[in-house]
mmCIF file of C-alpha atoms in Angstrom:
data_model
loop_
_atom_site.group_PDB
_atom_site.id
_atom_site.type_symbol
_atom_site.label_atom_id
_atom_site.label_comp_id
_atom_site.label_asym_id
_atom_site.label_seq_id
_atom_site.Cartn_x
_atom_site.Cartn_y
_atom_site.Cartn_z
ATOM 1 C CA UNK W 1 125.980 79.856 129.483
ATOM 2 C CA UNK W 2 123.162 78.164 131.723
ATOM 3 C CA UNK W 3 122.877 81.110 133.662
ATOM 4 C CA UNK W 4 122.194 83.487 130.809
ATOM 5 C CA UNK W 5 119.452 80.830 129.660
ATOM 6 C CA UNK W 6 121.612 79.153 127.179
ATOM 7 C CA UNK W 7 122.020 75.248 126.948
ATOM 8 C CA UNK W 8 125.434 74.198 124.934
ATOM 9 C CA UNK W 9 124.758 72.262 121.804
ATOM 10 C CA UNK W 10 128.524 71.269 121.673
ATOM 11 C CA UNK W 11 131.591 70.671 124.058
ATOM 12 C CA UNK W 12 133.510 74.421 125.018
ATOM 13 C CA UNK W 13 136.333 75.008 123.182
ATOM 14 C CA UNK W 14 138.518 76.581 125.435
ATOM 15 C CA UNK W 15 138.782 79.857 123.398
ATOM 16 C CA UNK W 16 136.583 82.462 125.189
ATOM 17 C CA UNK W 17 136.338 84.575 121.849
ATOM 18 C CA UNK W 18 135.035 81.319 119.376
ATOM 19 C CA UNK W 19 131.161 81.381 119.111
ATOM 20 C CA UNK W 20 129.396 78.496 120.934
ATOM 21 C CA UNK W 21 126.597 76.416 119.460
ATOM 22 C CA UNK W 22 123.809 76.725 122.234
ATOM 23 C CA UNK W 23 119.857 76.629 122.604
ATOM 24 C CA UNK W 24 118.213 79.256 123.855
ATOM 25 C CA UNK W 25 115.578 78.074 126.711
ATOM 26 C CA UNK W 26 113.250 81.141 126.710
ATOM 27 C CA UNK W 27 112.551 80.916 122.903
ATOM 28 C CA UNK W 28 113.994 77.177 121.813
ATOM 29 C CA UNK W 29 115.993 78.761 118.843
ATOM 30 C CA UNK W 30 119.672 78.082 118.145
ATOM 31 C CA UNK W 31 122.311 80.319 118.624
ATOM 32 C CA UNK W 32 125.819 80.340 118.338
ATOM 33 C CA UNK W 33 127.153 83.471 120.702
ATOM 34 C CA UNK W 34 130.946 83.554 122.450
ATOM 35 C CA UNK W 35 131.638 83.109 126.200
ATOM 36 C CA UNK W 36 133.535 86.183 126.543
ATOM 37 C CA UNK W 37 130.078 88.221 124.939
ATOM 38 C CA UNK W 38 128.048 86.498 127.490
ATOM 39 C CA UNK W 39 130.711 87.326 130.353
ATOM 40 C CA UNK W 40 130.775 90.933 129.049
ATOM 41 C CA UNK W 41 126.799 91.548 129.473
ATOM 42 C CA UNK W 42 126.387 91.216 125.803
ATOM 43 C CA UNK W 43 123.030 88.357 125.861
ATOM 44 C CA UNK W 44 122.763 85.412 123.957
ATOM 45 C CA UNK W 45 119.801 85.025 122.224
ATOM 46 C CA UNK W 46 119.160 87.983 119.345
ATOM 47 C CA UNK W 47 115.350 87.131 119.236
ATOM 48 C CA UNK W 48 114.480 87.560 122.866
ATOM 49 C CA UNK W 49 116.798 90.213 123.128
ATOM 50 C CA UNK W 50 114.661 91.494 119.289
ATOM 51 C CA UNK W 51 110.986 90.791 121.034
ATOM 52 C CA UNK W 52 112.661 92.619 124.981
ATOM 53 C CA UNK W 53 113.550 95.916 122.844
ATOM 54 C CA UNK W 54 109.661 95.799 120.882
ATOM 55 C CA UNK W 55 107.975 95.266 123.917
ATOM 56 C CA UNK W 56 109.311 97.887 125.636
ATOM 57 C CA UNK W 57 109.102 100.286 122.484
ATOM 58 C CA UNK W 58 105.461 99.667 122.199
ATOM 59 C CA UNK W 59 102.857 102.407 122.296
ATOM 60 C CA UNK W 60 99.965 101.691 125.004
ATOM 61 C CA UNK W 61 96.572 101.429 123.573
ATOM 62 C CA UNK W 62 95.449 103.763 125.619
ATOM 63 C CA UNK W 63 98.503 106.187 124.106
ATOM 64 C CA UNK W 64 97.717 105.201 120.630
ATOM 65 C CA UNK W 65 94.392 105.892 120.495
ATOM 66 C CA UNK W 66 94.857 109.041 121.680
ATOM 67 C CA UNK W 67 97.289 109.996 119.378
ATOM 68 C CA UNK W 68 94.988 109.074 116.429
ATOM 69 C CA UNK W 69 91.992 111.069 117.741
ATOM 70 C CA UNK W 70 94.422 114.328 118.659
ATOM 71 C CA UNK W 71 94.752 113.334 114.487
ATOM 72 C CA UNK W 72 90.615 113.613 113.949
ATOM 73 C CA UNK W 73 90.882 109.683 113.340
ATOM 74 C CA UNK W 74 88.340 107.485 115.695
ATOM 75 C CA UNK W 75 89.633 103.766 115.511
ATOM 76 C CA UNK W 76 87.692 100.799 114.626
ATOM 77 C CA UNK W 77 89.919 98.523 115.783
ATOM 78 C CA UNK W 78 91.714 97.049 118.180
ATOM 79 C CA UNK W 79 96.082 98.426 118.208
ATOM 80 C CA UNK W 80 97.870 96.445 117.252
ATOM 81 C CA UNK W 81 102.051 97.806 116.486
ATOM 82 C CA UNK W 82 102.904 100.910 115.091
ATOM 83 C CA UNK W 83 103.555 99.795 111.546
ATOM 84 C CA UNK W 84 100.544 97.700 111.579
ATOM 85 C CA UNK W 85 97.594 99.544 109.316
ATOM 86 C CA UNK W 86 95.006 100.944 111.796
ATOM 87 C CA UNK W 87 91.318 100.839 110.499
ATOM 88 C CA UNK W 88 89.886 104.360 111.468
ATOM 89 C CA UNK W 89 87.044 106.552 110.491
ATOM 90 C CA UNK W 90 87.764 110.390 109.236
ATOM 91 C CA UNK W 91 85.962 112.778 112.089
ATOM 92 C CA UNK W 92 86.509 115.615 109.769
ATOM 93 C CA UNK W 93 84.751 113.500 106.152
ATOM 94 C CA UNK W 94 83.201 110.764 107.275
ATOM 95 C CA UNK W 95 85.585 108.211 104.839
ATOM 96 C CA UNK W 96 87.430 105.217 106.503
ATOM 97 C CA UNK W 97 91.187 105.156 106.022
ATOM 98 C CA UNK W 98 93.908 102.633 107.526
ATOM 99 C CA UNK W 99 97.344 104.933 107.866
ATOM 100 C CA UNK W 100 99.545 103.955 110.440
ATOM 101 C CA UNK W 101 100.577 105.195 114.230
ATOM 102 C CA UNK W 102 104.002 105.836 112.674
ATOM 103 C CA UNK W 103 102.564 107.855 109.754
ATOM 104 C CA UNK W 104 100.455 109.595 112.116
ATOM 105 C CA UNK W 105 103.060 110.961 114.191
ATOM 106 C CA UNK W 106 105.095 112.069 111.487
ATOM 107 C CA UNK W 107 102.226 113.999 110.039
ATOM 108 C CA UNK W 108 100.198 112.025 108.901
ATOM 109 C CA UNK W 109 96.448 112.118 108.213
ATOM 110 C CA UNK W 110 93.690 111.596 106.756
ATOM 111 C CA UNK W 111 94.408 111.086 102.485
ATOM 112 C CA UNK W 112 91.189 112.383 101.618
ATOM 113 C CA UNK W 113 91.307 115.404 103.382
ATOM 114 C CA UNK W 114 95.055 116.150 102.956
ATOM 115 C CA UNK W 115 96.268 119.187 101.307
ATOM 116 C CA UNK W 116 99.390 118.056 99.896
ATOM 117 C CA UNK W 117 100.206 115.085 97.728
ATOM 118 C CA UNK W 118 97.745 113.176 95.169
ATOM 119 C CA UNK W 119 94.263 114.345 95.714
ATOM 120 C CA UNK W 120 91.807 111.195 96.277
ATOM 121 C CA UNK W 121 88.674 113.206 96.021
ATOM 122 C CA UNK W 122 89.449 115.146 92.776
ATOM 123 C CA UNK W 123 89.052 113.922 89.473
ATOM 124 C CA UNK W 124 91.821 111.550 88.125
ATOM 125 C CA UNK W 125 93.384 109.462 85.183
ATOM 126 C CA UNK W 126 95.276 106.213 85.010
ATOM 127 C CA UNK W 127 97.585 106.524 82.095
ATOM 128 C CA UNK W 128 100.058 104.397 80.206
ATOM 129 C CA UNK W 129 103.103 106.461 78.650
ATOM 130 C CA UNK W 130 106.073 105.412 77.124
ATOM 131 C CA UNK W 131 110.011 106.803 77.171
ATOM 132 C CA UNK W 132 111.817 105.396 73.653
ATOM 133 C CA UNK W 133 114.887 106.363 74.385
ATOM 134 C CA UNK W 134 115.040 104.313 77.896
ATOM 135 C CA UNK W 135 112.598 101.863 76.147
ATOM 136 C CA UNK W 136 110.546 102.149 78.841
ATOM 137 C CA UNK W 137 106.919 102.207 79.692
ATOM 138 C CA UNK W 138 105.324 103.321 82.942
ATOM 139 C CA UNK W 139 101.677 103.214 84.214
ATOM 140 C CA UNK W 140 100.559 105.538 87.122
ATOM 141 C CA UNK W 141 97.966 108.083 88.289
ATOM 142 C CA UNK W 142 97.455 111.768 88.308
ATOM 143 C CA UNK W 143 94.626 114.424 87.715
ATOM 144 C CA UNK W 144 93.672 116.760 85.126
ATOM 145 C CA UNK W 145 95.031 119.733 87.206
ATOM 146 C CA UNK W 146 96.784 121.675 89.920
ATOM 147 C CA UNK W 147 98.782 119.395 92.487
ATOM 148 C CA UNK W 148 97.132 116.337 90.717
ATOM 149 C CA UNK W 149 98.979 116.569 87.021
ATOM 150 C CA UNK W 150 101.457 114.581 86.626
ATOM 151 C CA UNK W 151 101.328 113.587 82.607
ATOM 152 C CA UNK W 152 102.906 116.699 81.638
ATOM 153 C CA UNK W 153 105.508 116.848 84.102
ATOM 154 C CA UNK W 154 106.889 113.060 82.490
ATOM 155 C CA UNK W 155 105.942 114.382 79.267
ATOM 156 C CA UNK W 156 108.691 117.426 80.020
ATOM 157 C CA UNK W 157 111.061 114.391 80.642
ATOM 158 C CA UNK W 158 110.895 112.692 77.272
ATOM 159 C CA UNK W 159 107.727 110.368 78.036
ATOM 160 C CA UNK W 160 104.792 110.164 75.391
ATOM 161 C CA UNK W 161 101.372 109.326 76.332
ATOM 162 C CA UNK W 162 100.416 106.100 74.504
ATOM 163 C CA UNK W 163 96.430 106.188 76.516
ATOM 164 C CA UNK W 164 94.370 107.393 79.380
ATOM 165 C CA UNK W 165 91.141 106.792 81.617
ATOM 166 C CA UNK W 166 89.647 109.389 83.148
ATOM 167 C CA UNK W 167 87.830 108.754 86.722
ATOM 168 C CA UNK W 168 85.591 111.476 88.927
ATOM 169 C CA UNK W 169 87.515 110.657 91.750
ATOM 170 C CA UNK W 170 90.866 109.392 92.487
ATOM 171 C CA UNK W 171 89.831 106.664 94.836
ATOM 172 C CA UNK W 172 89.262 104.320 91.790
ATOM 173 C CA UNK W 173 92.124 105.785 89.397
ATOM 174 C CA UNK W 174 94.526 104.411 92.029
ATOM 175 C CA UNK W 175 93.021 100.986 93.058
ATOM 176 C CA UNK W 176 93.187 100.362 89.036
ATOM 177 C CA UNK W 177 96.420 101.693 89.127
ATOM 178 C CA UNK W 178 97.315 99.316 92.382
ATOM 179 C CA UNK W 179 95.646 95.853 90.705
ATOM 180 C CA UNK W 180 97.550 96.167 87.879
ATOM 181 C CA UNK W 181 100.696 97.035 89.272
ATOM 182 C CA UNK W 182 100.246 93.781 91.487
ATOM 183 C CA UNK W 183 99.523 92.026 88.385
ATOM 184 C CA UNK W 184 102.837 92.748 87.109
ATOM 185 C CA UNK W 185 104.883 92.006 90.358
ATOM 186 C CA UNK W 186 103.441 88.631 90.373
ATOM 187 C CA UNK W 187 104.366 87.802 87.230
ATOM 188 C CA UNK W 188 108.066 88.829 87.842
ATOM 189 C CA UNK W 189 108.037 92.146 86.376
ATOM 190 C CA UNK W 190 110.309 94.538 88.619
ATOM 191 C CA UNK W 191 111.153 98.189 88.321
ATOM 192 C CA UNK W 192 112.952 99.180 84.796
ATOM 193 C CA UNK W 193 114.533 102.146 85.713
ATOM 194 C CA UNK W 194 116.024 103.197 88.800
ATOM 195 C CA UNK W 195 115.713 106.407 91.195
ATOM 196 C CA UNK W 196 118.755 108.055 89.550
ATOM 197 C CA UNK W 197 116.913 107.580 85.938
ATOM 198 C CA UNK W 198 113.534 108.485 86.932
ATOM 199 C CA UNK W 199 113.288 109.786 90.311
ATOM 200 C CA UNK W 200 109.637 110.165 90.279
ATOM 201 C CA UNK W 201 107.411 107.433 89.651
ATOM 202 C CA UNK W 202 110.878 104.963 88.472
ATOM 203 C CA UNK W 203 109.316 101.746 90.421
ATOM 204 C CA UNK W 204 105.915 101.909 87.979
ATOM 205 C CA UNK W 205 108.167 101.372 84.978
ATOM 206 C CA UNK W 206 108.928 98.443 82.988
ATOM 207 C CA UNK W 207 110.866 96.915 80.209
ATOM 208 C CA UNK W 208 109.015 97.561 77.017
ATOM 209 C CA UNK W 209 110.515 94.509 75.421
ATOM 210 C CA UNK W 210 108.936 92.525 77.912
ATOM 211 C CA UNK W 211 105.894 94.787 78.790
ATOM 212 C CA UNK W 212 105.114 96.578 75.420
ATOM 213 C CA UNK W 213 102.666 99.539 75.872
ATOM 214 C CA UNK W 214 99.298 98.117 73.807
ATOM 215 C CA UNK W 215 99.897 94.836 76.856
ATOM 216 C CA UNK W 216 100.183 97.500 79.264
ATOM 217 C CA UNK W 217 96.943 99.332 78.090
ATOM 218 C CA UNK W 218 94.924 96.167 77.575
ATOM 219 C CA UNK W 219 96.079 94.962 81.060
ATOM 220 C CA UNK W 220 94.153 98.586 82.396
ATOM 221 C CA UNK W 221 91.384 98.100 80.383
ATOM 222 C CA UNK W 222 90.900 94.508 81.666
ATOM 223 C CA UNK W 223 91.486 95.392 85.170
ATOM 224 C CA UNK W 224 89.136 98.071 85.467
ATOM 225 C CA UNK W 225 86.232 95.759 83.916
ATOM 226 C CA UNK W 226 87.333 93.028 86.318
ATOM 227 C CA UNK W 227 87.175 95.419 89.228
ATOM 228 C CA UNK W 228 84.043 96.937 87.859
ATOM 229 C CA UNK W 229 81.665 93.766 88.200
ATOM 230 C CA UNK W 230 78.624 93.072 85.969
ATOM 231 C CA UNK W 231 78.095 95.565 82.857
ATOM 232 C CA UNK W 232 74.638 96.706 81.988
ATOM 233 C CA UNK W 233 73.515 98.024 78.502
ATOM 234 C CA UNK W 234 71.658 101.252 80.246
ATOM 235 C CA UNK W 235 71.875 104.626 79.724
ATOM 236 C CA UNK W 236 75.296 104.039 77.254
ATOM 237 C CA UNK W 237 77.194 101.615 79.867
ATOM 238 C CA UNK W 238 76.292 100.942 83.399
ATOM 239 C CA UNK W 239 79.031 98.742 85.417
ATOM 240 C CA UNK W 240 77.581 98.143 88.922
ATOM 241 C CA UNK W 241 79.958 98.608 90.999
ATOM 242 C CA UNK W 242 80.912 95.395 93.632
ATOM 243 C CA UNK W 243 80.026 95.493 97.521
ATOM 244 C CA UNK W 244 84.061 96.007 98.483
ATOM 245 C CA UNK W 245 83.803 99.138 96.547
ATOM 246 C CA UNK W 246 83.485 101.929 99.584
ATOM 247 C CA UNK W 247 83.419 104.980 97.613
ATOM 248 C CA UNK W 248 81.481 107.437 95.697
ATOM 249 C CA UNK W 249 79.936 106.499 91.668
ATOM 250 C CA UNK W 250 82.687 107.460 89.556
ATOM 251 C CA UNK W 251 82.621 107.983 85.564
ATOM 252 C CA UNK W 252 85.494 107.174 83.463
ATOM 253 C CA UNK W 253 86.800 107.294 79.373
ATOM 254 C CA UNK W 254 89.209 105.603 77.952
ATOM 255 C CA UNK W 255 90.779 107.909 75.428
ATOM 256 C CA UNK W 256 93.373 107.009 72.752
ATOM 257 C CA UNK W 257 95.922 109.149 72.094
ATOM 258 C CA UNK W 258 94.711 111.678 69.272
ATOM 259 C CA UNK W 259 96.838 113.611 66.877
ATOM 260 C CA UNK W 260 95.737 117.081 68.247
ATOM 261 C CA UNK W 261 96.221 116.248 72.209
ATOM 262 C CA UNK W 262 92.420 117.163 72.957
ATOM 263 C CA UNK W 263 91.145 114.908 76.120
ATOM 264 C CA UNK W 264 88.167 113.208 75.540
ATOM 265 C CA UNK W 265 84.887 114.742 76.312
ATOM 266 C CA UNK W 266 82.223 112.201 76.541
ATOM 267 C CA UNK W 267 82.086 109.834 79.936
ATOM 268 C CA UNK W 268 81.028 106.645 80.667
ATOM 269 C CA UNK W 269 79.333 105.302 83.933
ATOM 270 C CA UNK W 270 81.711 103.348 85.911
ATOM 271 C CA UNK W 271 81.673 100.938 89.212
#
């Protein structure tokens, strides 16, 4: 056991196969592997053996950094793993973005200039709808059309839209969307329905017992003032938008929903 850096813990029991209470001396945890896996090559410690197999999985810098400029990403930042979030700038638009090495190299890019998927730069909604028949409600993100709608697609699976906000770009639509999903998560609100019930957009739903829709809709509305900063009375409704904000002016309306199904014209200056 000593010689595959192990120091017993407790006296050998004679059976070659019964796991063995030992120390590791590279890494000081405890361990409890048997004498006959140590004999047969097996290690002892499942850490070092865990932090052996990273370090020799891990990218060189050198590598990495290629691999995000052969991308059209220039880093900011040091590399640090391939899961970590990599702080890069766009050489294509110019906009900073944080994808991983692992997302990269499975296709990955930049999400403003992507062709696929929800379109950041075009203009977007954060909506509340509502399924009565799961009693359900869900809050989420999509545009007004093309690749970006998604309201109509739920609506084709029994969901009714209860209100909307609509955003020039969908940078803000989905940090809104984000802060008040967090807000729910911390306050020990999981997923309602699962991937079998809803498999699009099921971990944005909850219980409508618990989460009714008019909480749900106030929670938006309160979220995008809080993220918005100080209002002035100019020109209708100016919200300066806060320093952490690294994006375009954006408008946005909330609209509630409306007998005919007519969106809502008139916009107000947001962040």
């Amino acid at each position: 056991m000593r010689a595959a850096g192990l120091e017993p813990l407790e006296p050998y029991s004679s059976r070659r196969q019964q796991a063995w209470r030992c120390r590791c001396t590279g890494c000081g945890r405890e361990t409890a592997p048997s004498l006959n896996g140590i004999l047969s090559g097996q290690g002892g410690c499942r850490h070092c053996a865990d932090v052996r197999a990273a370090e020799a999985r891990k990218t060189d810098p050198a590598v990495a950094a290629a691999d995000m400029r052969a991308a059209g990403l220039e880093p900011l930042e040091p590399y640090a793993t391939s899961m970590t979030p990599w702080r890069c700038r766009c050489t294509t638009c110019g906009s900073e973005v944080s994808p991983t090495l692992m997302k990269i190299r499975t296709g990955g890019g930049c999400r403003f200039c992507a062709s696929h998927g929800f379109d950041l730069t075009a203009p977007a909604r954060v909506y509340v709808m509502q399924h009565h028949e799961h009693n359900a409600v869900k809050v989420g993100i999509g545009g007004t059309a093309g690749r970006n709608e998604r309201v109509n697609h739920h609506r084709r699976s029994g969901w009714a839209l209860t209100q909307d906000w609509h955003f020039s770009t969908g940078v803000e639509a989905h940090a809104v969307e984000q802060a008040v999903l967090q807000h729910l998560r911390e306050a020990g609100h999981g997923p309602y329905l699962n991937r079998d019930t809803m498999p699009n957009g099921w971990t944005e739903t909850f219980d409508a017992d618990l989460v009714t829709p008019d909480v749900l809709a106030a929670l938006v509305e309160t979220t995008i003032e809080r993220l918005a900063g100080t209002q002035t009375p100019t020109a209708g409704r100016t919200i300066l938008r806060p320093e952490r904000w690294n994006v375009r002016s954006v408008t946005a309306v909330s609209r509630r929903r409306a007998a005919t199904g007519e969106t809502g014209r008139d916009q107000l200056p947001l962040f």
